XYZ file of C-alpha atoms in Angstrom:
784
model
C 0.000 0.000 0.000
C 1.137 3.520 -0.728
C 1.292 4.683 2.872
C 3.799 1.959 3.769
C 6.329 3.176 1.204
C 9.310 5.320 2.166
C 7.757 8.792 2.611
C 10.949 10.804 2.267
C 11.787 14.129 3.907
C 8.138 15.116 4.355
C 8.074 13.460 7.761
C 9.924 14.339 10.978
C 12.323 11.652 12.141
C 10.477 10.817 15.352
C 8.842 7.448 15.989
C 5.060 7.412 16.501
C 2.601 4.592 17.282
C 0.739 3.314 14.230
C -2.689 3.859 15.791
C -1.890 6.922 17.867
C -0.999 9.750 15.490
C -1.447 12.479 18.102
C 0.596 11.042 20.929
C 4.033 12.157 22.092
C 7.194 10.175 21.214
C 7.426 6.840 23.012
C 9.963 6.513 25.859
C 13.266 4.991 24.899
C 12.752 2.020 27.168
C 9.621 1.035 25.350
C 11.315 1.008 21.966
C 13.149 -2.169 20.906
C 16.376 -1.639 19.039
C 16.352 -2.234 15.279
C 19.727 -2.455 13.579
C 20.378 -0.692 10.247
C 21.843 -3.217 7.840
C 22.321 -0.705 5.045
C 25.675 0.834 4.233
C 24.327 4.342 3.636
C 24.396 6.861 6.463
C 21.160 7.615 8.260
C 18.927 10.409 6.846
C 15.375 11.593 7.238
C 13.970 8.898 4.994
C 15.875 6.166 6.808
C 14.974 7.540 10.259
C 11.271 7.498 9.438
C 11.396 4.060 7.911
C 13.248 2.856 11.067
C 10.633 4.378 13.324
C 7.892 2.636 11.363
C 9.668 -0.690 11.725
C 10.038 -0.096 15.467
C 6.335 0.446 15.772
C 5.590 -2.848 14.048
C 7.957 -4.876 16.384
C 7.030 -3.188 19.650
C 5.266 -5.300 22.204
C 1.626 -4.577 22.981
C 2.516 -3.748 26.518
C 4.973 -1.114 25.515
C 2.615 0.671 23.159
C -0.674 0.456 25.030
C 0.102 3.133 27.657
C 0.580 5.621 24.840
C -2.722 4.907 23.022
C -5.827 6.990 23.560
C -9.461 6.145 22.969
C -10.929 6.842 19.499
C -13.086 9.636 20.894
C -10.096 11.369 22.446
C -8.078 11.075 19.241
C -11.101 12.261 17.263
C -11.284 15.361 19.427
C -7.585 16.076 18.975
C -7.725 15.683 15.195
C -10.822 17.859 15.008
C -9.222 20.456 17.216
C -6.025 20.615 15.129
C -7.996 20.851 11.906
C -10.321 23.537 13.184
C -7.417 25.558 14.488
C -5.773 25.327 11.098
C -8.886 26.608 9.359
C -9.173 29.508 11.738
C -5.568 30.596 12.028
C -4.907 30.383 8.315
C -8.151 31.988 7.168
C -6.370 34.815 5.428
C -6.101 33.668 1.807
C -3.605 36.397 1.018
C -1.148 35.189 3.626
C -1.586 31.566 2.635
C -1.154 32.257 -1.040
C 2.029 34.225 -0.451
C 3.424 31.151 1.261
C 2.319 28.913 -1.614
C 3.672 31.240 -4.298
C 7.003 31.298 -2.478
C 7.305 27.533 -3.058
C 6.647 27.806 -6.794
C 9.881 27.452 -8.758
C 9.154 25.533 -11.988
C 12.213 24.273 -13.824
C 10.557 24.262 -17.252
C 9.873 20.537 -17.437
C 6.835 19.700 -19.560
C 4.723 16.894 -18.162
C 1.891 15.537 -20.306
C -0.654 15.062 -17.531
C -3.651 14.258 -19.753
C -3.170 10.447 -19.819
C -2.494 10.449 -16.089
C -5.620 12.521 -15.504
C -7.730 10.058 -17.521
C -6.415 7.257 -15.329
C -7.106 9.184 -12.119
C -10.595 10.139 -13.275
C -11.325 6.502 -13.993
C -10.240 5.522 -10.481
C -12.132 8.265 -8.662
C -15.270 8.038 -10.731
C -15.497 4.306 -10.218
C -14.712 4.740 -6.535
C -17.504 7.286 -6.175
C -19.781 5.265 -8.491
C -20.136 8.177 -10.878
C -22.339 6.446 -13.435
C -22.409 9.428 -15.822
C -18.664 9.143 -16.275
C -18.834 5.456 -17.061
C -21.325 6.233 -19.845
C -19.894 9.475 -21.221
C -16.247 8.779 -20.563
C -15.902 5.862 -22.945
C -13.906 7.811 -25.514
C -11.558 9.218 -22.884
C -11.132 5.728 -21.471
C -10.244 4.334 -24.899
C -7.785 7.178 -25.424
C -6.228 6.510 -22.031
C -5.896 2.786 -22.730
C -4.396 3.384 -26.170
C -1.883 5.867 -24.822
C -1.022 3.552 -21.952
C 0.501 1.211 -24.524
C 2.888 3.851 -25.826
C 6.491 3.682 -24.671
C 6.724 7.375 -23.787
C 3.613 7.109 -21.629
C 5.023 4.117 -19.775
C 8.289 5.995 -19.260
C 6.376 9.017 -17.953
C 4.522 6.877 -15.416
C 7.775 5.267 -14.279
C 9.317 8.704 -13.786
C 6.346 9.984 -11.779
C 5.496 6.895 -9.729
C 7.984 7.743 -6.970
C 6.673 11.301 -6.721
C 3.048 10.140 -6.593
C 3.886 7.503 -3.995
C 5.622 10.016 -1.725
C 2.670 12.386 -1.856
C 0.335 9.469 -1.094
C 2.435 8.614 1.932
C 2.363 12.218 3.076
C -1.409 12.364 2.819
C -1.817 9.104 4.787
C 0.785 9.907 7.442
C -0.320 13.472 8.127
C -3.967 12.372 8.127
C -3.235 9.795 10.812
C -1.148 12.271 12.754
C -3.817 14.951 12.654
C -1.451 17.609 11.336
C -2.470 21.137 10.417
C -4.084 20.925 6.915
C -2.387 24.076 5.693
C 1.012 22.842 6.838
C 0.457 19.520 5.052
C -0.680 21.306 1.898
C 2.331 23.622 2.009
C 4.655 20.640 2.427
C 3.194 19.058 -0.728
C 3.692 22.328 -2.633
C 7.298 22.497 -1.430
C 7.961 18.982 -2.655
C 6.356 19.806 -6.053
C 7.985 23.216 -6.364
C 9.677 22.415 -9.681
C 6.424 21.439 -11.419
C 3.904 23.648 -13.216
C 0.530 24.309 -11.599
C -1.359 21.737 -13.633
C 1.256 19.060 -12.901
C 1.175 19.841 -9.150
C -2.572 19.339 -9.196
C -2.690 16.143 -11.254
C 0.190 14.524 -9.349
C -1.480 15.316 -6.024
C -4.835 14.041 -7.263
C -3.088 10.887 -8.477
C -1.679 10.325 -4.990
C -5.074 10.847 -3.428
C -6.678 8.497 -5.986
C -4.080 5.854 -5.055
C -5.222 5.867 -1.425
C -8.929 6.342 -2.043
C -8.988 3.784 -4.839
C -7.307 1.207 -2.606
C -9.872 1.887 0.111
C -12.826 1.295 -2.207
C -11.218 -1.566 -4.106
C -11.088 -3.553 -0.865
C -14.636 -2.489 -0.029
C -15.912 -3.723 -3.393
C -14.184 -7.113 -3.576
C -13.612 -8.138 0.061
C -16.614 -10.482 -0.004
C -15.339 -12.422 -3.041
C -11.574 -12.359 -2.659
C -9.921 -13.947 0.391
C -6.821 -11.732 0.228
C -8.981 -8.636 -0.007
C -11.155 -9.934 2.814
C -8.169 -10.305 5.147
C -6.881 -6.859 4.311
C -10.375 -5.406 4.691
C -10.682 -6.942 8.159
C -7.360 -5.383 9.063
C -8.732 -2.006 7.959
C -12.090 -2.617 9.729
C -13.963 -2.289 6.431
C -16.522 -5.043 7.135
C -17.489 -3.217 10.266
C -17.834 0.022 8.286
C -19.925 -1.549 5.564
C -22.264 -3.051 8.126
C -23.006 0.446 9.403
C -23.446 2.271 6.107
C -26.650 4.089 7.038
C -25.138 6.529 9.575
C -22.052 6.972 7.371
C -23.952 7.678 4.141
C -24.086 11.488 4.629
C -20.356 11.416 5.234
C -19.583 9.556 2.009
C -22.002 11.747 0.103
C -20.146 14.826 1.304
C -16.830 13.197 0.409
C -18.021 12.264 -3.070
C -19.366 15.761 -3.706
C -16.044 17.293 -2.741
C -14.044 14.734 -4.762
C -16.072 15.402 -7.900
C -15.618 19.127 -7.450
C -11.880 18.528 -7.073
C -11.907 16.677 -10.397
C -13.882 19.482 -12.042
C -11.313 22.057 -10.966
C -8.426 19.800 -12.020
C -9.872 19.268 -15.502
C -10.378 22.997 -15.829
C -6.789 23.829 -14.860
C -5.443 21.223 -17.300
C -7.605 22.687 -20.068
C -5.999 26.075 -19.516
C -2.585 24.447 -19.902
C -3.686 22.896 -23.207
C -4.882 26.148 -24.782
C -3.034 26.705 -28.086
C -0.549 29.556 -27.651
C -0.736 30.410 -31.351
C -4.319 31.572 -30.895
C -4.259 33.076 -27.407
C -1.502 34.913 -25.550
C -1.024 35.162 -21.774
C -2.060 38.830 -21.843
C -5.524 38.000 -23.223
C -7.948 39.304 -20.553
C -9.748 36.019 -19.964
C -6.519 33.997 -19.740
C -4.753 36.595 -17.623
C -7.663 36.627 -15.175
C -7.636 32.829 -14.965
C -3.869 32.682 -14.430
C -4.179 34.852 -11.332
C -6.765 32.473 -9.892
C -5.139 29.137 -10.793
C -2.632 29.115 -7.854
C -5.562 29.637 -5.486
C -7.547 26.932 -7.269
C -4.638 24.486 -7.015
C -4.097 25.304 -3.346
C -7.700 24.768 -2.286
C -8.016 21.607 -4.367
C -4.959 20.031 -2.728
C -6.162 21.346 0.632
C -9.439 19.515 -0.057
C -7.487 16.318 -0.784
C -5.899 16.639 2.652
C -9.341 17.014 4.237
C -10.680 13.983 2.357
C -7.612 11.918 3.294
C -8.180 12.794 6.953
C -11.776 11.624 6.762
C -10.761 8.322 5.160
C -7.915 7.737 7.618
C -10.235 8.362 10.541
C -12.568 5.663 9.235
C -9.826 3.079 8.657
C -8.126 3.779 11.996
C -11.161 4.198 14.267
C -13.992 2.392 12.494
C -17.661 3.251 12.248
C -17.690 4.488 15.870
C -15.951 7.578 14.573
C -19.115 9.601 14.087
C -19.806 12.633 11.975
C -19.464 15.933 13.787
C -20.903 19.296 12.831
C -17.369 20.661 12.461
C -16.410 17.993 9.942
C -19.601 18.457 7.939
C -19.003 22.186 7.942
C -15.413 21.723 6.756
C -16.314 19.451 3.848
C -19.270 21.553 2.730
C -17.251 24.751 3.050
C -14.436 23.348 0.934
C -16.901 22.031 -1.655
C -18.662 25.386 -1.832
C -15.372 27.239 -2.150
C -14.136 24.936 -4.895
C -17.445 25.148 -6.738
C -17.184 28.932 -6.788
C -13.605 28.710 -8.026
C -14.613 26.214 -10.708
C -17.500 28.388 -11.913
C -15.184 31.362 -12.310
C -12.500 29.305 -14.042
C -15.044 27.711 -16.369
C -16.420 31.132 -17.250
C -12.937 32.399 -18.117
C -12.169 29.173 -19.974
C -15.285 29.606 -22.102
C -14.164 33.154 -22.883
C -10.760 31.784 -23.870
C -12.373 29.214 -26.171
C -14.479 31.966 -27.690
C -11.331 34.047 -28.242
C -9.538 31.065 -29.819
C -12.509 30.241 -32.017
C -12.628 33.826 -33.255
C -8.910 33.748 -34.059
C -9.247 30.427 -35.861
C -12.229 31.757 -37.765
C -10.213 34.771 -38.911
C -7.375 32.519 -40.063
C -9.799 30.246 -41.894
C -11.458 33.237 -43.550
C -8.105 34.549 -44.781
C -7.231 31.058 -45.993
C -10.440 31.045 -48.038
C -9.594 34.433 -49.518
C -6.208 33.146 -50.657
C -7.623 29.841 -51.867
C -10.228 31.512 -54.072
C -7.877 34.193 -55.359
C -8.433 34.129 -59.141
C -4.713 34.670 -59.714
C -3.748 31.472 -57.866
C -3.659 28.298 -59.977
C -4.640 24.874 -58.639
C -4.520 21.343 -60.007
C -8.111 20.469 -59.120
C -11.032 21.627 -56.990
C -10.547 19.355 -53.966
C -8.841 21.941 -51.727
C -11.655 24.374 -52.398
C -14.424 21.886 -51.708
C -12.756 20.604 -48.549
C -12.303 24.149 -47.273
C -15.954 24.948 -47.938
C -17.651 21.718 -46.883
C -15.498 19.370 -44.787
C -11.749 18.893 -44.554
C -11.674 15.634 -42.590
C -11.470 12.091 -43.897
C -13.505 10.458 -41.126
C -16.949 10.900 -42.683
C -18.760 11.186 -45.998
C -20.051 14.773 -46.094
C -22.427 14.525 -49.073
C -25.746 12.842 -49.740
C -26.532 11.812 -53.306
C -30.089 12.930 -54.014
C -30.527 10.299 -56.720
C -29.442 7.227 -54.744
C -29.965 8.593 -51.180
C -26.507 7.304 -50.293
C -23.682 9.154 -48.609
C -20.766 10.183 -50.780
C -17.314 11.686 -50.411
C -16.083 14.848 -52.084
C -14.119 12.733 -54.545
C -17.244 12.428 -56.702
C -16.793 16.117 -57.512
C -13.096 16.005 -58.343
C -12.294 17.899 -61.564
C -15.961 18.504 -62.292
C -17.767 21.769 -62.823
C -19.582 22.273 -59.527
C -22.596 24.510 -59.024
C -22.872 25.407 -55.341
C -26.518 26.065 -54.575
C -26.346 28.144 -51.399
C -29.509 28.933 -49.473
C -31.034 29.207 -46.043
C -33.664 26.745 -44.897
C -36.267 29.256 -46.044
C -36.024 27.849 -49.549
C -39.210 28.688 -51.429
C -41.124 25.701 -52.723
C -41.605 27.542 -56.019
C -37.876 28.127 -56.399
C -37.115 24.512 -55.608
C -39.774 23.177 -57.967
C -38.561 25.260 -60.928
C -34.910 24.462 -60.252
C -35.774 20.772 -59.977
C -37.565 20.960 -63.328
C -34.599 22.663 -65.019
C -32.189 20.114 -63.534
C -34.371 17.155 -64.556
C -34.853 18.500 -68.084
C -31.114 18.880 -68.412
C -30.516 15.276 -67.381
C -33.283 13.974 -69.614
C -32.815 15.918 -72.841
C -29.112 16.746 -72.829
C -27.377 13.459 -72.252
C -23.894 14.915 -72.521
C -24.604 17.759 -70.118
C -24.728 15.575 -67.023
C -21.018 14.915 -67.346
C -20.331 18.626 -67.399
C -21.512 19.759 -63.992
C -22.880 18.663 -60.638
C -25.070 20.649 -58.230
C -24.352 20.660 -54.481
C -26.722 22.221 -51.965
C -24.955 24.069 -49.155
C -27.459 25.005 -46.430
C -26.699 28.078 -44.347
C -27.985 27.635 -40.794
C -27.251 30.517 -38.454
C -25.379 29.669 -35.262
C -26.573 32.096 -32.631
C -26.639 31.816 -28.852
C -30.314 30.871 -29.069
C -30.915 27.101 -29.373
C -32.258 25.974 -32.716
C -35.981 25.412 -32.924
C -37.294 21.864 -33.092
C -38.485 22.579 -36.619
C -34.967 23.194 -37.974
C -33.903 19.529 -38.422
C -37.322 18.692 -39.839
C -37.162 21.564 -42.295
C -33.655 20.590 -43.353
C -34.622 16.972 -43.930
C -37.723 17.961 -45.885
C -35.722 20.206 -48.209
C -32.877 17.751 -48.684
C -35.222 14.865 -49.433
C -36.818 16.860 -52.262
C -33.513 17.600 -54.019
C -32.273 15.273 -56.788
C -28.710 16.618 -56.652
C -25.984 16.365 -54.031
C -26.563 17.932 -50.592
C -24.356 18.527 -47.584
C -25.142 15.657 -45.227
C -25.143 17.824 -42.079
C -25.685 21.625 -42.150
C -23.331 22.053 -39.186
C -20.421 20.814 -41.266
C -20.409 24.322 -42.747
C -18.242 26.348 -40.388
C -18.780 29.960 -39.364
C -15.845 31.407 -41.363
C -17.223 29.677 -44.455
C -20.587 31.323 -43.869
C -18.835 34.660 -43.417
C -16.987 34.132 -46.706
C -20.229 33.235 -48.478
C -21.904 36.382 -47.185
C -19.076 38.891 -47.541
C -17.368 37.682 -50.709
C -20.184 35.957 -52.573
C -22.811 38.408 -51.229
C -25.283 35.812 -49.994
C -28.132 37.269 -47.941
C -31.229 35.093 -47.743
C -32.193 34.440 -51.360
C -30.486 31.422 -52.981
C -27.352 31.979 -55.018
C -25.571 29.654 -57.438
C -21.764 29.848 -57.288
C -20.038 28.149 -60.216
C -16.615 26.500 -59.804
C -14.659 25.139 -62.726
C -12.805 21.775 -62.478
C -9.827 23.531 -60.878
C -11.894 25.352 -58.280
C -11.811 28.762 -59.962
C -14.976 30.823 -59.507
C -16.620 31.322 -62.895
C -19.631 33.136 -61.460
C -20.427 34.301 -57.951
C -24.111 34.006 -58.694
C -25.398 32.225 -61.773
C -28.915 31.842 -60.364
C -30.124 34.654 -62.638
C -28.676 32.922 -65.689
C -30.285 29.674 -64.560
C -33.711 31.309 -64.231
C -33.435 33.065 -67.616
C -31.836 30.390 -69.814
C -31.611 27.244 -67.694
C -28.743 24.887 -68.503
C -28.337 26.578 -71.887
C -26.237 29.124 -69.983
C -23.561 26.517 -69.197
C -20.726 27.047 -68.255
C -22.360 30.054 -66.569
C -19.551 32.547 -67.159
C -19.906 36.277 -67.699
C -18.717 35.755 -71.248
C -21.504 33.249 -71.860
C -23.992 35.646 -70.261
C -22.931 38.440 -72.617
C -23.198 36.090 -75.599
C -26.715 34.983 -74.656
C -27.915 38.563 -74.180
C -26.555 39.498 -77.595
C -29.070 37.085 -79.133
C -32.081 38.447 -77.238
C -34.526 41.187 -78.248
C -37.514 42.759 -76.512
C -40.098 40.184 -77.549
C -42.758 38.058 -75.921
C -40.604 34.953 -76.407
C -38.094 36.408 -73.959
C -40.788 37.007 -71.328
C -42.546 33.672 -71.675
C -39.794 31.276 -72.807
C -40.994 27.807 -71.798
C -43.311 28.829 -68.963
C -46.542 28.267 -70.906
C -46.447 26.176 -74.131
C -49.956 27.414 -75.060
C -48.703 30.969 -75.432
C -45.849 29.741 -77.608
C -48.453 28.147 -79.878
C -50.325 31.470 -80.077
C -47.068 33.177 -81.014
C -46.447 30.694 -83.809
C -49.984 31.339 -85.098
C -49.303 35.085 -85.194
C -52.188 35.929 -82.867
C -52.541 39.142 -80.892
C -51.820 38.393 -77.256
C -52.559 40.402 -74.123
C -50.526 39.520 -71.012
C -52.171 41.369 -68.149
C -52.121 41.540 -64.367
C -53.336 43.308 -61.267
C -55.599 42.564 -58.328
C -58.475 44.982 -58.973
C -61.299 42.768 -60.184
C -63.366 45.717 -61.400
C -60.514 46.967 -63.615
C -59.860 43.423 -64.882
C -63.512 42.949 -65.876
C -63.574 46.258 -67.768
C -60.224 45.523 -69.402
C -61.216 42.055 -70.650
C -64.585 43.273 -71.946
C -63.023 46.272 -73.716
C -60.262 44.145 -75.274
C -62.795 41.706 -76.680
C -64.856 44.588 -78.060
C -61.830 46.059 -79.849
C -60.799 42.662 -81.249
C -64.278 42.098 -82.531
C -64.482 45.614 -84.007
C -61.258 45.193 -85.977
C -61.541 41.472 -86.631
C -58.232 40.526 -85.089
C -57.508 37.129 -83.445
C -56.949 37.967 -79.766
C -55.926 35.781 -76.839
C -55.514 36.942 -73.253
C -53.731 35.428 -70.245
C -53.754 36.657 -66.655
C -50.265 36.429 -65.077
C -50.972 38.148 -61.782
C -48.606 40.427 -59.868
C -45.174 40.166 -58.317
C -46.684 40.521 -54.831
C -50.012 39.923 -53.067
C -49.878 36.219 -53.793
C -53.087 35.255 -51.990
C -55.051 38.033 -53.668
C -53.768 36.927 -57.075
C -54.977 33.372 -56.396
C -58.447 34.679 -55.589
C -58.530 36.793 -58.745
C -57.384 33.834 -60.872
C -60.165 31.688 -59.426
C -62.767 34.321 -60.336
C -61.367 34.704 -63.864
C -61.531 30.947 -64.362
C -65.030 30.713 -62.933
C -66.340 33.520 -65.207
C -64.272 32.257 -68.131
C -62.934 35.744 -68.770
C -59.598 34.591 -70.174
C -56.805 32.107 -69.867
C -54.936 32.375 -66.512
C -52.058 30.729 -64.688
C -53.561 28.829 -61.796
C -50.250 27.338 -60.693
C -48.604 29.845 -58.295
C -45.190 28.498 -59.343
C -45.753 29.759 -62.905
C -46.667 33.245 -61.655
C -43.667 33.247 -59.327
C -41.299 32.120 -62.081
C -42.530 34.767 -64.520
C -41.740 37.596 -62.102
C -38.556 35.977 -60.842
C -37.230 35.727 -64.406
C -37.984 39.421 -64.917
C -36.088 40.303 -61.740
C -33.242 38.026 -62.825
C -33.057 39.809 -66.166
C -32.780 43.111 -64.347
C -30.042 41.876 -62.009
C -28.186 40.174 -64.841
C -28.041 43.445 -66.763
C -26.937 45.306 -63.632
C -24.171 42.742 -62.897
C -22.885 43.077 -66.463
C -23.023 46.872 -66.300
C -25.519 46.894 -69.180
C -28.537 48.432 -67.418
C -28.456 51.559 -69.596
C -31.525 53.500 -70.648
C -30.909 52.968 -74.370
C -31.474 49.243 -74.099
C -35.138 48.506 -74.957
C -34.975 45.259 -72.974
C -33.900 47.116 -69.837
C -36.600 49.750 -70.342
C -39.299 47.142 -70.860
C -38.230 45.122 -67.810
C -38.165 48.235 -65.632
C -41.723 49.125 -66.611
C -43.089 45.646 -66.029
C -41.394 45.327 -62.625
C -42.760 48.727 -61.652
C -46.285 47.998 -62.902
C -46.227 44.595 -61.229
C -46.022 46.164 -57.779
C -49.150 48.329 -57.942
C -52.301 48.580 -60.051
C -53.146 46.846 -63.312
C -51.009 46.526 -66.432
C -50.986 44.911 -69.864
C -48.545 43.935 -72.599
C -49.938 43.692 -76.143
C -48.046 41.737 -78.794
C -48.607 40.496 -82.284
C -47.016 37.107 -82.296
C -43.792 37.681 -80.385
C -43.504 41.335 -81.396
C -44.408 43.529 -78.396
C -46.499 46.574 -79.363
C -47.405 48.189 -76.032
C -46.184 47.757 -72.465
C -48.538 49.920 -70.450
C -50.032 50.776 -67.083
C -53.715 50.316 -66.262
C -54.234 54.081 -66.421
C -53.244 54.177 -70.103
C -54.073 50.756 -71.571
C -57.741 50.631 -70.522
C -58.556 54.167 -71.809
C -56.902 53.268 -75.115
C -59.273 50.328 -75.467
C -62.337 52.182 -74.230
C -61.689 55.145 -76.573
C -61.046 53.021 -79.667
C -63.648 55.058 -81.579
C -61.284 58.044 -81.298
C -58.432 56.341 -83.161
C -60.212 53.761 -85.311
C -60.250 56.249 -88.200
C -56.462 55.986 -88.417
C -56.483 52.214 -88.822
C -57.242 52.274 -92.531
C -54.198 54.458 -93.190
C -51.727 53.435 -90.453
C -52.939 50.005 -89.587
C -54.183 48.656 -86.264
C -50.797 48.327 -84.629
C -49.509 51.854 -85.227
C -52.881 53.455 -84.478
C -53.098 51.641 -81.124
C -49.501 52.532 -80.200
C -49.818 56.246 -81.098
C -53.009 56.777 -79.118
C -51.579 54.898 -76.120
C -48.415 57.022 -76.233
C -50.471 60.226 -76.268
C -52.267 59.156 -73.083
C -48.959 58.042 -71.538
C -47.327 61.427 -72.167
C -50.148 63.062 -70.218
C -50.534 60.493 -67.408
C -46.848 59.684 -66.651
C -47.665 56.693 -64.409
C -45.630 56.555 -61.218
C -42.785 54.029 -61.173
C -40.984 52.440 -58.277
C -38.518 49.617 -57.682
C -37.869 47.656 -54.528
C -34.520 46.058 -53.794
C -34.676 43.879 -50.719
C -31.901 43.929 -48.158
C -31.106 40.439 -49.429
C -29.937 41.780 -52.790
C -27.391 44.340 -53.886
C -29.147 47.480 -55.144
C -27.606 49.699 -57.855
C -26.259 53.100 -56.871
C -28.828 54.866 -59.066
C -31.605 54.037 -61.485
C -33.592 56.116 -63.991
C -37.344 56.077 -64.252
C -38.430 54.182 -67.410
C -41.288 56.637 -67.867
C -39.721 60.104 -67.474
C -36.030 59.038 -67.626
C -35.074 61.073 -64.570
C -32.864 59.650 -61.816
C -35.196 58.211 -59.221
C -35.014 59.167 -55.559
C -33.942 56.509 -53.087
C -36.196 55.926 -50.072
C -36.115 53.568 -47.131
C -39.364 51.735 -46.493
C -40.543 49.172 -43.997
C -42.896 46.905 -45.909
C -45.202 44.371 -44.322
C -44.721 40.926 -45.774
C -48.438 40.053 -45.691
C -50.097 40.021 -49.084
C -53.169 41.912 -47.992
C -51.200 44.932 -46.755
C -50.954 47.742 -49.272
C -47.868 49.966 -49.597
C -48.371 53.740 -49.762
C -47.492 55.067 -53.200
C -46.057 58.201 -51.613
C -43.075 56.223 -50.374
C -42.011 55.407 -53.902
C -42.772 58.590 -55.814
C -40.389 59.234 -58.698
């Protein structure tokens, strides 16, 4: 046992009875002579070992006069301990003494494996079930490291030190020494070690004694050797009287667990990476001033616990629990708990500081990695930096097979990073899914050109995530046929910062295009995808310019493949009215007047209601009425209405991104008007086939139809088209309908924009707009 090993210079060289730690030295006559057979001269270690041997060979008669009753010894121990607590109550004085012993020699002791071992002993001794469940990984790590040669060498080097401290704890506990003096002696012996090593070595020594105590208690009934030793220590007697001792062991276990909490905390401070936090960091500096105090009171608590255990083994269950002892244990536990709370708070601040530093480094790494002037062999570094750098898991889920996949499936492929929050509109997802599926179905060679990967952006705030977040994530991921990130929390905070600051992600989805070497071809190709679909591949600015060069302001551009019926009308050369709004009275008058004009001039006319860019619920109601009354063709599917307006917005942003949003471009002018009209009131676009004739507001288009008798005389000479356009323009020049544009905080607004009606630079206003469809927005906020 540890307390029978040579204790070294801790102990005074005076013989004492084994069971009478408080008595005076025995008379010389009562001490049998023991001869030293060693060649070395006597020293403190030898003297104490000799005195111990003398005690073991002394006759009962010689030692009995010096022994006191357990109650008398109990009183002496309690008196010494209480005096120590009172006389050394000044922490400042005590800590000056402790700091005076601190003289580290720079040795670096890896105490982590030793701490795992000690935790295993103490947690099993205190039956800490939570540790047995949660500490499996630490236990495996400890066992694996225990097989390493350097770990074995470290244990061999420290065993003597641990054993000496264990002896000191046992001897001074039996003797009833002043706790502060015992604690100071341990600090003096460990003066050359760092604070964390002092603490772990002392806790190891305590665990050696306490573990031995409970090991015998646990196996004495099944192991004969343990049973004999347990009888010698009076353990059977103790275990038969567990009821009155239960509060005592509970108090001991509470204090021991608090000691372990403080020890773990101190070791964590030692393990903080110096490259990310310096000693002058406020949180670390504050903790460093408290750590000596934390180490002192933790070792002081070990002394108190050792005294309690020694009193049980030396005096049995008759050694009752006094109010003073309960007060001492609870006071120490409370003090250590306060120290631990403060240390943990500072440690959390240190981790926050380190995380922020690491995040900054990662962000700068991303900036360098995606520098367009830096060449790379393939895209793997980029994808690992964005998604997951480790090799221990498969970070992707294949939407087609529903199997996990590694990033290797994307090596040297064009990768479209679909970046969005979990507020991914069902309309957006449905249209994107359709474009993706059409690409795979009709363009067999295209599937080898690019892959889509969904990167979800989930904010990490101090507020816990709602229960709906995982459900929402799973629902979105399960509806995607392309690759998805398997876990949204694989995307680290610096990556999210990079996505927001460099790629300008807000809340609306963006589509970042990487070539096979990881170079960014487009920071947001979502607009190209909405306008041209996969025909825009490889989604570069050059390709965008080339596609725009082929477009003109025609109905084909507005409709594209949204509604095949309209494309048939275009092929047949029919007159077509696209119209919108939410005023049912205006719509009824407009439809009736348009049919009257068509009938009067004998032109083939078709009409389709395409709603508005806002007020979604109101548009659905209007569409239902139009269908019920059979007024005209209408888009009942909300996704079609959404896609029509989204494509218009995408056209606007595409032109802005290319720097081509000038007022001489008829496409830009037409888009501006439609986007403005789509926010408020009614509107209509009249075309013959694909050729757009008029793009007008409700205040000009309806009067042109109603007043057809005023311009019908010009039709014979100028034709229907020109006559309609000229009269509409006359009304427009008088009315000058108000225009406005809204750029959400989620998008980048241009510095200035000209009104498509009067061509003046529009004023910029800030507005707070309710998101509910039924809420109207005052026109005065958006006056040109």
